[in-house]
Tab-separated table of C-alpha atoms in Angstrom:
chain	number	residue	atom	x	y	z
K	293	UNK	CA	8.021	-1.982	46.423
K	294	UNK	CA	5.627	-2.267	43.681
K	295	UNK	CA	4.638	0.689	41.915
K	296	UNK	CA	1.701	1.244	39.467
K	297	UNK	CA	2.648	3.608	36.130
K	298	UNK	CA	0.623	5.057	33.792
K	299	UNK	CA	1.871	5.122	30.058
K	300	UNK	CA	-1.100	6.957	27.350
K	301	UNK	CA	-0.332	7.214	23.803
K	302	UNK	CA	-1.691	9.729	21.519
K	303	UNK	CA	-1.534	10.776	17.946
K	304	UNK	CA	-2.289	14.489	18.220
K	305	UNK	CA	-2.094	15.432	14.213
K	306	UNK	CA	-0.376	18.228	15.063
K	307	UNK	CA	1.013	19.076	18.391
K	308	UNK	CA	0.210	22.977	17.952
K	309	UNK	CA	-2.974	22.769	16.774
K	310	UNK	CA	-3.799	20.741	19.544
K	311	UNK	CA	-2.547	23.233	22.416
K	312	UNK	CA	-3.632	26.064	20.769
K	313	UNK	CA	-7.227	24.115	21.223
K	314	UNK	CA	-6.864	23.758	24.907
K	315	UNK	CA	-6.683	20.194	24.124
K	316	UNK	CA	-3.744	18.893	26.134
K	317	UNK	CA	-5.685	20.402	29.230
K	318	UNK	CA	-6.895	17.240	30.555
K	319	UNK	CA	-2.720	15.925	31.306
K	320	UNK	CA	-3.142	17.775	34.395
K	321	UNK	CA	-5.764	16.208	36.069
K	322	UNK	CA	-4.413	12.577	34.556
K	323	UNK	CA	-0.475	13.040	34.692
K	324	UNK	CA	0.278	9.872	32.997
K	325	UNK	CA	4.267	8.923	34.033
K	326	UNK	CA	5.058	8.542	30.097
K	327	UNK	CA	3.190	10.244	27.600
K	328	UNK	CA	3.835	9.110	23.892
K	329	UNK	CA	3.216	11.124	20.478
K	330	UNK	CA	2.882	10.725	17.116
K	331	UNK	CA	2.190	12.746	14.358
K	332	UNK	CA	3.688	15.817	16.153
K	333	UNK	CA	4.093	17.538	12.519
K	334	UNK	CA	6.902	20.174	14.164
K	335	UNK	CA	10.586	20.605	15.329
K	336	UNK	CA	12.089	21.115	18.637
K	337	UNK	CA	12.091	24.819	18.228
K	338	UNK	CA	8.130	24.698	17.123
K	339	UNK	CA	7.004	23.324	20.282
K	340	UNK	CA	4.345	25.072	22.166
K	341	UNK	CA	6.010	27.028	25.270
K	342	UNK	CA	5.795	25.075	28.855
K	343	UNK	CA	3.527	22.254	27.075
K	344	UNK	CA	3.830	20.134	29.989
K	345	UNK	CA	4.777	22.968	32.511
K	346	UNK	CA	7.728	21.145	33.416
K	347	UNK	CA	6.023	18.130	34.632
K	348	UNK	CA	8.302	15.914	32.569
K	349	UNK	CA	11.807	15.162	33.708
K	350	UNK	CA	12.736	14.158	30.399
K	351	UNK	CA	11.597	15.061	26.666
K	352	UNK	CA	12.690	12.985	23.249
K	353	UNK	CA	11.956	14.274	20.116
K	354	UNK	CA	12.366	12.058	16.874
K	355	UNK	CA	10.845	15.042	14.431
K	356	UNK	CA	11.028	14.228	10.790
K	357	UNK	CA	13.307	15.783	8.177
K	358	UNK	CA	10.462	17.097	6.249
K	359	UNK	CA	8.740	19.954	7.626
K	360	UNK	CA	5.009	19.788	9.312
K	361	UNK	CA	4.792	15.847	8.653
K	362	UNK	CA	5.106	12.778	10.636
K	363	UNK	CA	7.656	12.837	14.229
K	364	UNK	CA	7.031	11.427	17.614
K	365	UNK	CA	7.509	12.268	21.057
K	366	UNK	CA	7.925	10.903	24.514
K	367	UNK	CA	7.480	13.004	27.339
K	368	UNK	CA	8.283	11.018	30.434
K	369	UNK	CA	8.475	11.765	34.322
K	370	UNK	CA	10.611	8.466	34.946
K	371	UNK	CA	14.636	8.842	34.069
K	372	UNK	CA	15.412	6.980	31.050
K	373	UNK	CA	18.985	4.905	30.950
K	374	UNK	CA	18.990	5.068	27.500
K	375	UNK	CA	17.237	7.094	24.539
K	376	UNK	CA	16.988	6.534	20.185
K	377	UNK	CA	15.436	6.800	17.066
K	378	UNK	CA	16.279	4.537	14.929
K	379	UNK	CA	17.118	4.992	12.152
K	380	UNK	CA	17.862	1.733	10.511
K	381	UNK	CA	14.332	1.174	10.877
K	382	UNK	CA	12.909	4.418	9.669
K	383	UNK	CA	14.739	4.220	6.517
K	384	UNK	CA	13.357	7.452	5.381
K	385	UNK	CA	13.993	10.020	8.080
K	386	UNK	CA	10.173	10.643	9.144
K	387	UNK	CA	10.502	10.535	12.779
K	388	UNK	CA	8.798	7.620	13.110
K	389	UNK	CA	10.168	5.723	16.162
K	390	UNK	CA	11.684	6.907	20.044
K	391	UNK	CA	12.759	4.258	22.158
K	392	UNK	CA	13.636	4.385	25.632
K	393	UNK	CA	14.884	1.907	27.966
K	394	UNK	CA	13.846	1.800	31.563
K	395	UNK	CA	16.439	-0.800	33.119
K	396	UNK	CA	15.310	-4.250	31.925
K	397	UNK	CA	12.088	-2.850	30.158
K	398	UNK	CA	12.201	-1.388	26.426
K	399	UNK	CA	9.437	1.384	25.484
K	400	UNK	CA	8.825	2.042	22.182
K	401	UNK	CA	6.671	5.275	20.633
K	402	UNK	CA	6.333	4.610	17.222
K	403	UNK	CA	4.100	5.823	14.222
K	404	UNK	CA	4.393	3.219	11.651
K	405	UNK	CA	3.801	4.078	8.075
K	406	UNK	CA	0.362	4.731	6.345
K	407	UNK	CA	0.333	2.523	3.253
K	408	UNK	CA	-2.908	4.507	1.325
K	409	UNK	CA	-1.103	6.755	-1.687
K	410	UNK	CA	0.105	3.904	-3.416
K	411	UNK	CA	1.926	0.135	-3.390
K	412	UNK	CA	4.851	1.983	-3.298
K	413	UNK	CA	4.166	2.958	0.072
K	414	UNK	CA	2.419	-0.137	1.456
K	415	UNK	CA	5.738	-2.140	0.428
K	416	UNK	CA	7.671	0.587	2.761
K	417	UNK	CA	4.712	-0.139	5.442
K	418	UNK	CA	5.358	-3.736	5.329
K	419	UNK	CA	9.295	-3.672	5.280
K	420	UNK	CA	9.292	-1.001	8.349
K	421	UNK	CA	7.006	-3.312	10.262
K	422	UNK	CA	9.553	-6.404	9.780
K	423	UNK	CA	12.165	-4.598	10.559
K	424	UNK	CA	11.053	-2.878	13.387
K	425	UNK	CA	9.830	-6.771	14.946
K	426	UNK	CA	13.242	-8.089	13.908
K	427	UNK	CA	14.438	-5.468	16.206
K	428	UNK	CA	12.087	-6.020	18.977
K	429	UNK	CA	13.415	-9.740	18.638
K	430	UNK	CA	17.014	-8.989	18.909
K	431	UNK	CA	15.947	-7.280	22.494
K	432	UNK	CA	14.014	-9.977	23.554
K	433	UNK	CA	17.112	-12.443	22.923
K	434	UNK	CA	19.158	-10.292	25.360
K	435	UNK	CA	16.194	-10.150	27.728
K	436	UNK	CA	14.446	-7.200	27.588
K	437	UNK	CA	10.872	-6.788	28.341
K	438	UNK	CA	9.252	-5.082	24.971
K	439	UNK	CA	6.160	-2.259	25.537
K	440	UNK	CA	5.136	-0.722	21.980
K	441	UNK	CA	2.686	1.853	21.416
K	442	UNK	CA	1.889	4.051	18.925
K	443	UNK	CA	-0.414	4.514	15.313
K	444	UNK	CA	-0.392	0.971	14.123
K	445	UNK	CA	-2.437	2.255	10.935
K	446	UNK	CA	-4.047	-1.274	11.024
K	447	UNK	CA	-7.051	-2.777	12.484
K	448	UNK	CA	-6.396	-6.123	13.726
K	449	UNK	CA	-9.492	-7.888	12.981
K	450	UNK	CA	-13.027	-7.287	11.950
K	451	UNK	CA	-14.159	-6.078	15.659
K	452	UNK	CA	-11.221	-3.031	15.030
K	453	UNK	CA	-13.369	-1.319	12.487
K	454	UNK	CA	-17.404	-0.267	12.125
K	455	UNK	CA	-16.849	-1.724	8.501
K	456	UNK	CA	-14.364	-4.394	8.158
K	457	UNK	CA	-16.566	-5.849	4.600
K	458	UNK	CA	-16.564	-2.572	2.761
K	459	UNK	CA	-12.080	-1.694	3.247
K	460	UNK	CA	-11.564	-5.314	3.004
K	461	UNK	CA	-9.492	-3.538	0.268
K	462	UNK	CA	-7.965	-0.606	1.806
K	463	UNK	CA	-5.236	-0.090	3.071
K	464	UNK	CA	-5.060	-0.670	7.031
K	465	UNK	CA	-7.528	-3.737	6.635
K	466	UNK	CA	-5.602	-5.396	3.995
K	467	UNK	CA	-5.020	-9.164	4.708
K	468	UNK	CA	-1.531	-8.625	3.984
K	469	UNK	CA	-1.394	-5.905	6.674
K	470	UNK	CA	-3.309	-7.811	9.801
K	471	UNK	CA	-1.262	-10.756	9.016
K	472	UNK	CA	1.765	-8.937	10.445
K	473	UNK	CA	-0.379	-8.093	13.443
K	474	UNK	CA	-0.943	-12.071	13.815
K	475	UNK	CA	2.484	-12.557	13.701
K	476	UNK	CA	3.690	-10.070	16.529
K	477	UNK	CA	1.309	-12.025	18.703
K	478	UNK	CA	2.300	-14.935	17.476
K	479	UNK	CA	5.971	-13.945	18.166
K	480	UNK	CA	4.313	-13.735	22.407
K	481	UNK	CA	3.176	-9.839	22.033
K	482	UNK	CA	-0.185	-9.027	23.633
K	483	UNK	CA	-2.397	-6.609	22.344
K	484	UNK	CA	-3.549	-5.420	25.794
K	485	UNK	CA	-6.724	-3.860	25.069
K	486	UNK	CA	-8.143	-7.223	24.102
K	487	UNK	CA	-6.328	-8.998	26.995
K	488	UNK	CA	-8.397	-6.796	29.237
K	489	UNK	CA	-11.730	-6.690	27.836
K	490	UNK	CA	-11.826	-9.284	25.183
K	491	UNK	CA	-14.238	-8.888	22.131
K	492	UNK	CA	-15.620	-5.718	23.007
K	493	UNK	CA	-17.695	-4.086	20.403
K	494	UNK	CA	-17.772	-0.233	19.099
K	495	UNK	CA	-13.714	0.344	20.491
K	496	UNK	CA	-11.987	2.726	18.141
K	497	UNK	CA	-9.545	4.820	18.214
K	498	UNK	CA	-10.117	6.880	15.166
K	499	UNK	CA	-12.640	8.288	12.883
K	500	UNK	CA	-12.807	10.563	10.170
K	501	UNK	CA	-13.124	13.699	9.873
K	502	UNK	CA	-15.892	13.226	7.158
K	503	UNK	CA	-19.566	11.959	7.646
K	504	UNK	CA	-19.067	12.819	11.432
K	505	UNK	CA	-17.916	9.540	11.769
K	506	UNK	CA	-17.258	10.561	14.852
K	507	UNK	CA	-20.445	11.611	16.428
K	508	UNK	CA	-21.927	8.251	15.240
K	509	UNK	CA	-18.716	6.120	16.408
K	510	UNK	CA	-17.461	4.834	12.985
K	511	UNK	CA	-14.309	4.544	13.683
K	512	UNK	CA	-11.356	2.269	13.478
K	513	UNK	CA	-8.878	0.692	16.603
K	514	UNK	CA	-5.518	1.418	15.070
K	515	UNK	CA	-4.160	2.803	17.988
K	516	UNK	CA	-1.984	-0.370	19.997
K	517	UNK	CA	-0.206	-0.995	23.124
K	518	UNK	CA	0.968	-4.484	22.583
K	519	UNK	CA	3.897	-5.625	25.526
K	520	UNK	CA	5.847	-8.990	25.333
K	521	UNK	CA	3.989	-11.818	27.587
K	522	UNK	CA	6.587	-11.589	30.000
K	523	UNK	CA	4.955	-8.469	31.245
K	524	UNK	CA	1.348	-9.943	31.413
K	525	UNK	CA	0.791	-10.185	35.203
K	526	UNK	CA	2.194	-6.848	35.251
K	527	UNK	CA	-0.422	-5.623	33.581
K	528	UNK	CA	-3.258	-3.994	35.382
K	529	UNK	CA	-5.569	-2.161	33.153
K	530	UNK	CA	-5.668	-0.714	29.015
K	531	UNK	CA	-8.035	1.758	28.169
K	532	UNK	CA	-9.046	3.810	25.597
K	533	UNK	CA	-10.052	7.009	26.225
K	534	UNK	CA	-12.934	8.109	23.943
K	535	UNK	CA	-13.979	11.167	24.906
K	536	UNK	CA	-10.281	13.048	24.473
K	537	UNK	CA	-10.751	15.356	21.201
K	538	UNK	CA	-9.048	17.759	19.387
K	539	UNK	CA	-7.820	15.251	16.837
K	540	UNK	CA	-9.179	12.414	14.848
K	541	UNK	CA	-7.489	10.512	17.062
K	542	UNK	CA	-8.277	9.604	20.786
K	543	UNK	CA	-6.079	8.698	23.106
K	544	UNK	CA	-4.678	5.067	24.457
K	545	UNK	CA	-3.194	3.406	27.425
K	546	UNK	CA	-2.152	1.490	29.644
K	547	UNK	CA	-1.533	0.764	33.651
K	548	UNK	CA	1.294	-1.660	34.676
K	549	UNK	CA	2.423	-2.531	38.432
K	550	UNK	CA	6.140	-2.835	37.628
């Protein structure tokens, strides 16, 4: 029997800060089946008591070594065979990545590096996202099915961004950084917001806290559910869901009939 699921991705900046705004109180009208984090910025113990009321069978935390920063999340109402973090891809500790596998399919929650403070840190953004696809491959070759969501902390392409001329320069527009974008589709990844609703305008996924970028929608899609092509007709709707706040970031998503 086929059966629809419901997977939204959201990075929260903060996981407290968000609860203690009421802001998680839309989950229990919606009750995704998976719910992916990033940017938790707290430990195990830190969590905010009966966050999901129990709703989730299962709950993997990746938080990173250094205190208040970085970590992901998935809380998931579906059994998992098979849980991780990965570190041989995040290199550094920062909680970056939790994968689960669901039988033949392999979810990934990840919150890849920001490459802003310096080159130092872009050249860590661009090795984590080759190794992290060099991983994704090695599945493949065994025959998984690949879903990966999370804080790409790239637009894609000029569309992804109110002002593609003016950060031609920045990081998270930078040539070098949408190439690797074009070459996880190019490797037969979708970027399923695009699959479903092609070059639609104004779509973003974050905005600044300055200028209320907000409030007048300049913003930025760097927020990504992309799933290997193999799970195309399985793919029923992505959305992104604007009107969520209590971070600068909004949440994603996705509906597959698996």
């Amino acid at each position: 029997m086929d059966h629809t699921i419901e997977i939204i991705s959201w990075n929260v900046n903060g996981i407290r800060a968000v609860a203690e705004k009421g802001a998680f109180d839309w989950l229990e009208e919606r009750r995704p089946h998976i719910l992916c984090l990033q940017e938790i910025k707290a430990m195990s113990d830190q969590l905010p008591e009966n966050l999901f009321a129990n709703r989730y069978a299962t709950l993997t935390i990746n938080s990173a070594e250094k205190k208040g920063y970085s970590g992901t999340l998935i809380a998931t109402a579906l059994e998992p065979v098979l849980t991780d973090i990965r570190s041989d891809i995040d290199l550094l500790n920062e909680g970056r990545i939790v994968e689960h596998h669901y039988g033949e399919i392999v979810l990934f929650n990840v919150y890849f590096p920001n490459g802003q403070k310096d080159e130092e840190r872009l050249a860590y953004k661009l090795e984590f996202y080759d190794r992290f696809l060099d991983y994704c491959q090695l599945l493949r070759s065994e025959g998984k099915k690949i879903i990966i969501c999370g804080d790409v902390n790239t637009a894609h392409r000029p569309i992804d961004l109110k002002n593609p001329k003016s950060n031609e320069k920045t990081s998270g527009f930078l040539p070098i950084e949408r190439a690797w974008i074009d070459k996880l589709i190019a490797h037969g990844y979708i970027d399923t917001f695009r699959h479903v609703h092609g070059d639609k305008e104004n779509q973003y996924s974050w905005w600044s806290y300055r200028f209320s970028a907000r409030s007048k929608n300049v913003g930025w899609r760097i927020d990504y559910f992309f799933i290997s092509d193999d799970l195309a007709e399985s793919l029923e709707d992505a959305f992104i869901l604007q009107h969520i706040t209590g971070s600068d970031h909004c949440p994603v998503g996705i509906r597959l009939k698996l």
